Amino acid sequence: MPIQCSTGCHKNAVLKRPKTGDALCKDCFFWVFEEEVHHTITAAKLFTPDDYVAIAASGGKDSTVLAYIMKLLNDRYNYGLKLVLLSVDEGITGYRDDSLETVKRNEQQYSIPLKIVSYDELYGWTMDRIVEQIGLKNNCTFCGVFRRQALDRGATLLKVDKIVTGHNADDIAETVIMNILRGDIARLQRCTAIVTASEGTIPRSKPFKYTYEKEIVMYAYFKKLDYFSTECIYSPNAYRGYARAFLKDLEKIRSTSIIDVIHSGECFSVRDGVKLPTQGICEQCGHVSSQPVCKACVLLEGLNKGKPRLGLGKTSKIREHLKRNDENLEGVVASDADTHKINIPKTINIKQLDF
Ligand code: SF4
Ligand code: ZN
């Protein structure tokens, strides 16, 4: 016997909602999903009328649903926003070129203009060429650092007021776990913020902060949205994979684990006296950075000098390591240390440092 929708609308339920376990019909699921995102947006006051907002669009499920729902809520509730899709082309043949075709179709389907910025034009490197140089171990470090800045640069070119990204509740909970495991207090402190905005940057927000990935997939499926579902061909990202698997295991035992981890992350506070990085401006490119030279410039310099591994690892750890060895070793300035002003001792091969 068919199960009735638990809202009492007298239609048959077609799904069990992962977040609450409620049996819902399609229309009631759409409504509750959209209203929850609307509530997240209004409760956190993410936008003001006339904001020009860039939707970071990769063609994947999260950003496609985000683009669809931003347009829908903007129309339904008269947010008064001007929307634009902003995509980053990392230069990954057989992956990003195909997913960008999806974004181009979304541009037509949702009547939202699209701007694409590429690593090739911004940095003179594609991910295909970077992987040729460094292999498949640290490729996501390069890609993540470059993407973050590319999105900022694209947003600056467009002169938007705000950026929205499709990060969902699962992504944020994974990031909390990863930052705890890495002891990265600075990131742990800010990774649950719904808006990140440091001085001189365009604010970024996450309207899907409390939206479960499973529900985004269901929404895209039942709405028959056009999205790209293939994994990146260079996707080892093992560390996040472990955090994800761990959370999925927890979820089997305790269905609220994702939201619980996010709430825990929100409640962490850093005790007085813990030194946190201060934000400044990169001496080379002018972007916000906690170091004199930003990570993107350091990585880029390593690539351009044919020593791509030079920029990997934390600058603070490089400094610490060198301080320990400095007393009995004669220092020379190595190539990327020109930008960091760090003395690299002659006898240490930086490639062998255990970061
Ligand atoms: Fe870039 Fe890694 Fe993501 Fe591929 S999996 S798009 S290389 S960050
Ligand atoms: Zn820089």
mmCIF file of C-alpha atoms in Angstrom, residues 73-251:
data_model
loop_
_atom_site.group_PDB
_atom_site.id
_atom_site.type_symbol
_atom_site.label_atom_id
_atom_site.label_comp_id
_atom_site.label_asym_id
_atom_site.label_seq_id
_atom_site.Cartn_x
_atom_site.Cartn_y
_atom_site.Cartn_z
ATOM 1 C CA LEU A 73 14.150 32.227 -4.864
ATOM 2 C CA ASN A 74 15.246 35.534 -6.377
ATOM 3 C CA ASP A 75 12.029 35.502 -8.447
ATOM 4 C CA ARG A 76 9.752 34.032 -5.761
ATOM 5 C CA TYR A 77 10.842 36.359 -2.960
ATOM 6 C CA ASN A 78 12.006 39.404 -4.925
ATOM 7 C CA TYR A 79 15.505 39.405 -3.507
ATOM 8 C CA GLY A 80 16.316 41.981 -6.185
ATOM 9 C CA LEU A 81 19.617 40.308 -7.136
ATOM 10 C CA LYS A 82 21.440 40.450 -10.423
ATOM 11 C CA LEU A 83 22.933 36.995 -11.013
ATOM 12 C CA VAL A 84 25.896 35.794 -13.045
ATOM 13 C CA LEU A 85 27.491 32.351 -13.390
ATOM 14 C CA LEU A 86 31.243 32.335 -12.800
ATOM 15 C CA SER A 87 33.230 29.273 -13.869
ATOM 16 C CA VAL A 88 36.878 28.413 -13.542
ATOM 17 C CA ASP A 89 38.488 26.385 -16.305
ATOM 18 C CA GLU A 90 41.383 24.519 -14.695
ATOM 19 C CA GLY A 91 42.453 23.059 -18.033
ATOM 20 C CA ILE A 92 41.648 19.391 -17.366
ATOM 21 C CA THR A 93 41.014 17.680 -20.676
ATOM 22 C CA GLY A 94 38.190 15.169 -20.601
ATOM 23 C CA TYR A 95 36.741 16.595 -17.407
ATOM 24 C CA ARG A 96 36.443 20.346 -17.113
ATOM 25 C CA ASP A 97 35.936 20.928 -20.818
ATOM 26 C CA ASP A 98 32.916 18.588 -20.665
ATOM 27 C CA SER A 99 31.537 20.020 -17.407
ATOM 28 C CA LEU A 100 31.831 23.558 -18.821
ATOM 29 C CA GLU A 101 29.582 22.484 -21.676
ATOM 30 C CA THR A 102 26.973 21.739 -18.978
ATOM 31 C CA VAL A 103 27.423 25.231 -17.502
ATOM 32 C CA LYS A 104 26.995 26.728 -20.972
ATOM 33 C CA ARG A 105 23.677 24.884 -21.291
ATOM 34 C CA ASN A 106 22.693 26.098 -17.784
ATOM 35 C CA GLU A 107 23.401 29.641 -18.983
ATOM 36 C CA GLN A 108 20.681 29.182 -21.616
ATOM 37 C CA GLN A 109 18.314 27.130 -19.433
ATOM 38 C CA TYR A 110 18.300 29.616 -16.534
ATOM 39 C CA SER A 111 18.965 32.784 -18.558
ATOM 40 C CA ILE A 112 21.884 33.711 -16.331
ATOM 41 C CA PRO A 113 24.964 35.112 -18.115
ATOM 42 C CA LEU A 114 28.225 33.175 -17.793
ATOM 43 C CA LYS A 115 31.835 34.265 -17.356
ATOM 44 C CA ILE A 116 34.675 31.727 -17.587
ATOM 45 C CA VAL A 117 38.192 32.423 -16.303
ATOM 46 C CA SER A 118 40.972 29.947 -16.983
ATOM 47 C CA TYR A 119 44.191 28.926 -15.233
ATOM 48 C CA ASP A 120 45.881 29.186 -18.599
ATOM 49 C CA GLU A 121 45.059 32.877 -19.026
ATOM 50 C CA LEU A 122 45.566 33.762 -15.344
ATOM 51 C CA TYR A 123 48.678 31.722 -14.537
ATOM 52 C CA GLY A 124 50.025 30.505 -17.876
ATOM 53 C CA TRP A 125 49.536 26.894 -16.692
ATOM 54 C CA THR A 126 46.779 24.311 -17.137
ATOM 55 C CA MET A 127 46.214 21.491 -14.651
ATOM 56 C CA ASP A 128 47.125 19.043 -17.424
ATOM 57 C CA ARG A 129 50.589 20.613 -17.603
ATOM 58 C CA ILE A 130 50.905 20.928 -13.822
ATOM 59 C CA VAL A 131 50.152 17.212 -13.411
ATOM 60 C CA GLU A 132 52.788 16.470 -16.061
ATOM 61 C CA GLN A 133 55.270 18.284 -13.811
ATOM 62 C CA ILE A 134 54.289 17.106 -10.351
ATOM 63 C CA GLY A 135 52.387 13.872 -10.886
ATOM 64 C CA LEU A 136 49.209 12.957 -9.043
ATOM 65 C CA LYS A 137 50.257 13.495 -5.445
ATOM 66 C CA ASN A 138 49.906 17.203 -4.691
ATOM 67 C CA ASN A 139 47.928 18.267 -7.733
ATOM 68 C CA CYS A 140 44.865 19.212 -5.698
ATOM 69 C CA THR A 141 46.945 21.611 -3.576
ATOM 70 C CA PHE A 142 47.874 23.568 -6.702
ATOM 71 C CA CYS A 143 44.372 23.304 -8.084
ATOM 72 C CA GLY A 144 42.639 24.373 -4.853
ATOM 73 C CA VAL A 145 44.923 27.364 -4.240
ATOM 74 C CA PHE A 146 44.669 28.530 -7.849
ATOM 75 C CA ARG A 147 40.901 28.021 -7.983
ATOM 76 C CA ARG A 148 40.269 30.076 -4.886
ATOM 77 C CA GLN A 149 42.222 32.974 -6.309
ATOM 78 C CA ALA A 150 40.817 32.515 -9.825
ATOM 79 C CA LEU A 151 37.305 32.840 -8.455
ATOM 80 C CA ASP A 152 38.304 36.069 -6.704
ATOM 81 C CA ARG A 153 39.927 37.400 -9.838
ATOM 82 C CA GLY A 154 36.901 36.515 -11.957
ATOM 83 C CA ALA A 155 34.608 38.153 -9.418
ATOM 84 C CA THR A 156 36.786 41.274 -9.398
ATOM 85 C CA LEU A 157 36.681 41.425 -13.203
ATOM 86 C CA LEU A 158 32.890 41.176 -13.102
ATOM 87 C CA LYS A 159 32.728 43.763 -10.295
ATOM 88 C CA VAL A 160 30.253 41.633 -8.335
ATOM 89 C CA ASP A 161 29.311 42.413 -4.735
ATOM 90 C CA LYS A 162 29.169 38.802 -3.547
ATOM 91 C CA ILE A 163 30.051 35.239 -4.493
ATOM 92 C CA VAL A 164 27.971 32.177 -3.585
ATOM 93 C CA THR A 165 29.364 28.656 -3.666
ATOM 94 C CA GLY A 166 27.643 25.274 -3.626
ATOM 95 C CA HIS A 167 29.428 23.929 -0.528
ATOM 96 C CA ASN A 168 26.925 21.720 1.246
ATOM 97 C CA ALA A 169 26.587 20.459 4.825
ATOM 98 C CA ASP A 170 28.551 17.266 4.075
ATOM 99 C CA ASP A 171 31.461 19.304 2.630
ATOM 100 C CA ILE A 172 31.557 21.551 5.682
ATOM 101 C CA ALA A 173 31.409 18.664 8.167
ATOM 102 C CA GLU A 174 34.251 16.936 6.288
ATOM 103 C CA THR A 175 36.283 20.128 6.435
ATOM 104 C CA VAL A 176 35.738 20.429 10.204
ATOM 105 C CA ILE A 177 37.004 16.857 10.676
ATOM 106 C CA MET A 178 39.988 17.444 8.368
ATOM 107 C CA ASN A 179 40.996 20.638 10.157
ATOM 108 C CA ILE A 180 40.784 18.922 13.546
ATOM 109 C CA LEU A 181 42.905 16.026 12.326
ATOM 110 C CA ARG A 182 45.467 18.407 10.846
ATOM 111 C CA GLY A 183 45.471 20.724 13.854
ATOM 112 C CA ASP A 184 44.738 23.634 11.547
ATOM 113 C CA ILE A 185 43.223 25.997 14.103
ATOM 114 C CA ALA A 186 43.034 29.002 11.793
ATOM 115 C CA ARG A 187 40.964 27.112 9.222
ATOM 116 C CA LEU A 188 38.953 25.301 11.892
ATOM 117 C CA GLN A 189 37.927 28.652 13.281
ATOM 118 C CA ARG A 190 36.562 29.955 9.987
ATOM 119 C CA CYS A 191 35.450 26.835 8.082
ATOM 120 C CA THR A 192 31.906 26.795 9.476
ATOM 121 C CA ALA A 193 31.274 30.492 8.824
ATOM 122 C CA ILE A 194 28.412 30.939 6.385
ATOM 123 C CA VAL A 195 30.101 34.058 5.009
ATOM 124 C CA THR A 196 33.835 34.467 4.686
ATOM 125 C CA ALA A 197 34.981 37.992 4.082
ATOM 126 C CA SER A 198 38.374 39.359 4.876
ATOM 127 C CA GLU A 199 39.244 42.936 4.224
ATOM 128 C CA GLY A 200 39.790 43.616 0.564
ATOM 129 C CA THR A 201 38.049 40.479 -0.685
ATOM 130 C CA ILE A 202 34.592 39.900 -2.088
ATOM 131 C CA PRO A 203 32.402 38.132 0.518
ATOM 132 C CA ARG A 204 31.680 34.472 -0.211
ATOM 133 C CA SER A 205 28.708 32.684 1.197
ATOM 134 C CA LYS A 206 27.314 29.161 1.322
ATOM 135 C CA PRO A 207 23.513 29.042 1.028
ATOM 136 C CA PHE A 208 23.696 25.209 1.228
ATOM 137 C CA LYS A 209 25.494 25.252 4.568
ATOM 138 C CA TYR A 210 22.740 23.183 6.187
ATOM 139 C CA THR A 211 21.679 21.255 3.067
ATOM 140 C CA TYR A 212 22.518 17.561 2.899
ATOM 141 C CA GLU A 213 24.304 16.331 -0.186
ATOM 142 C CA LYS A 214 21.816 13.454 -0.544
ATOM 143 C CA GLU A 215 18.952 15.949 -0.718
ATOM 144 C CA ILE A 216 20.750 18.028 -3.361
ATOM 145 C CA VAL A 217 21.112 14.868 -5.461
ATOM 146 C CA MET A 218 17.425 14.019 -4.937
ATOM 147 C CA TYR A 219 16.355 17.552 -5.829
ATOM 148 C CA ALA A 220 18.460 17.541 -9.027
ATOM 149 C CA TYR A 221 17.117 14.103 -9.915
ATOM 150 C CA PHE A 222 13.422 14.846 -9.397
ATOM 151 C CA LYS A 223 13.715 18.270 -11.080
ATOM 152 C CA LYS A 224 15.586 16.600 -13.964
ATOM 153 C CA LEU A 225 18.298 19.262 -13.826
ATOM 154 C CA ASP A 226 21.103 19.117 -16.355
ATOM 155 C CA TYR A 227 24.335 18.516 -14.441
ATOM 156 C CA PHE A 228 27.677 16.822 -14.905
ATOM 157 C CA SER A 229 28.408 13.915 -12.589
ATOM 158 C CA THR A 230 31.824 12.582 -13.622
ATOM 159 C CA GLU A 231 34.689 12.729 -11.103
ATOM 160 C CA CYS A 232 37.810 14.701 -11.936
ATOM 161 C CA ILE A 233 40.375 12.470 -13.644
ATOM 162 C CA TYR A 234 43.070 13.810 -11.275
ATOM 163 C CA SER A 235 41.077 13.257 -8.118
ATOM 164 C CA PRO A 236 43.163 11.409 -5.539
ATOM 165 C CA ASN A 237 42.223 13.763 -2.657
ATOM 166 C CA ALA A 238 42.721 10.863 -0.288
ATOM 167 C CA TYR A 239 42.573 12.900 2.892
ATOM 168 C CA ARG A 240 39.099 14.262 2.230
ATOM 169 C CA GLY A 241 38.082 10.785 1.111
ATOM 170 C CA TYR A 242 38.944 9.384 4.561
ATOM 171 C CA ALA A 243 37.047 12.175 6.310
ATOM 172 C CA ARG A 244 34.062 11.493 4.041
ATOM 173 C CA ALA A 245 34.124 7.744 4.654
ATOM 174 C CA PHE A 246 34.409 8.358 8.404
ATOM 175 C CA LEU A 247 31.379 10.659 8.380
ATOM 176 C CA LYS A 248 29.342 8.218 6.293
ATOM 177 C CA ASP A 249 30.101 5.483 8.850
ATOM 178 C CA LEU A 250 29.046 7.787 11.691
ATOM 179 C CA GLU A 251 25.867 8.678 9.829
#
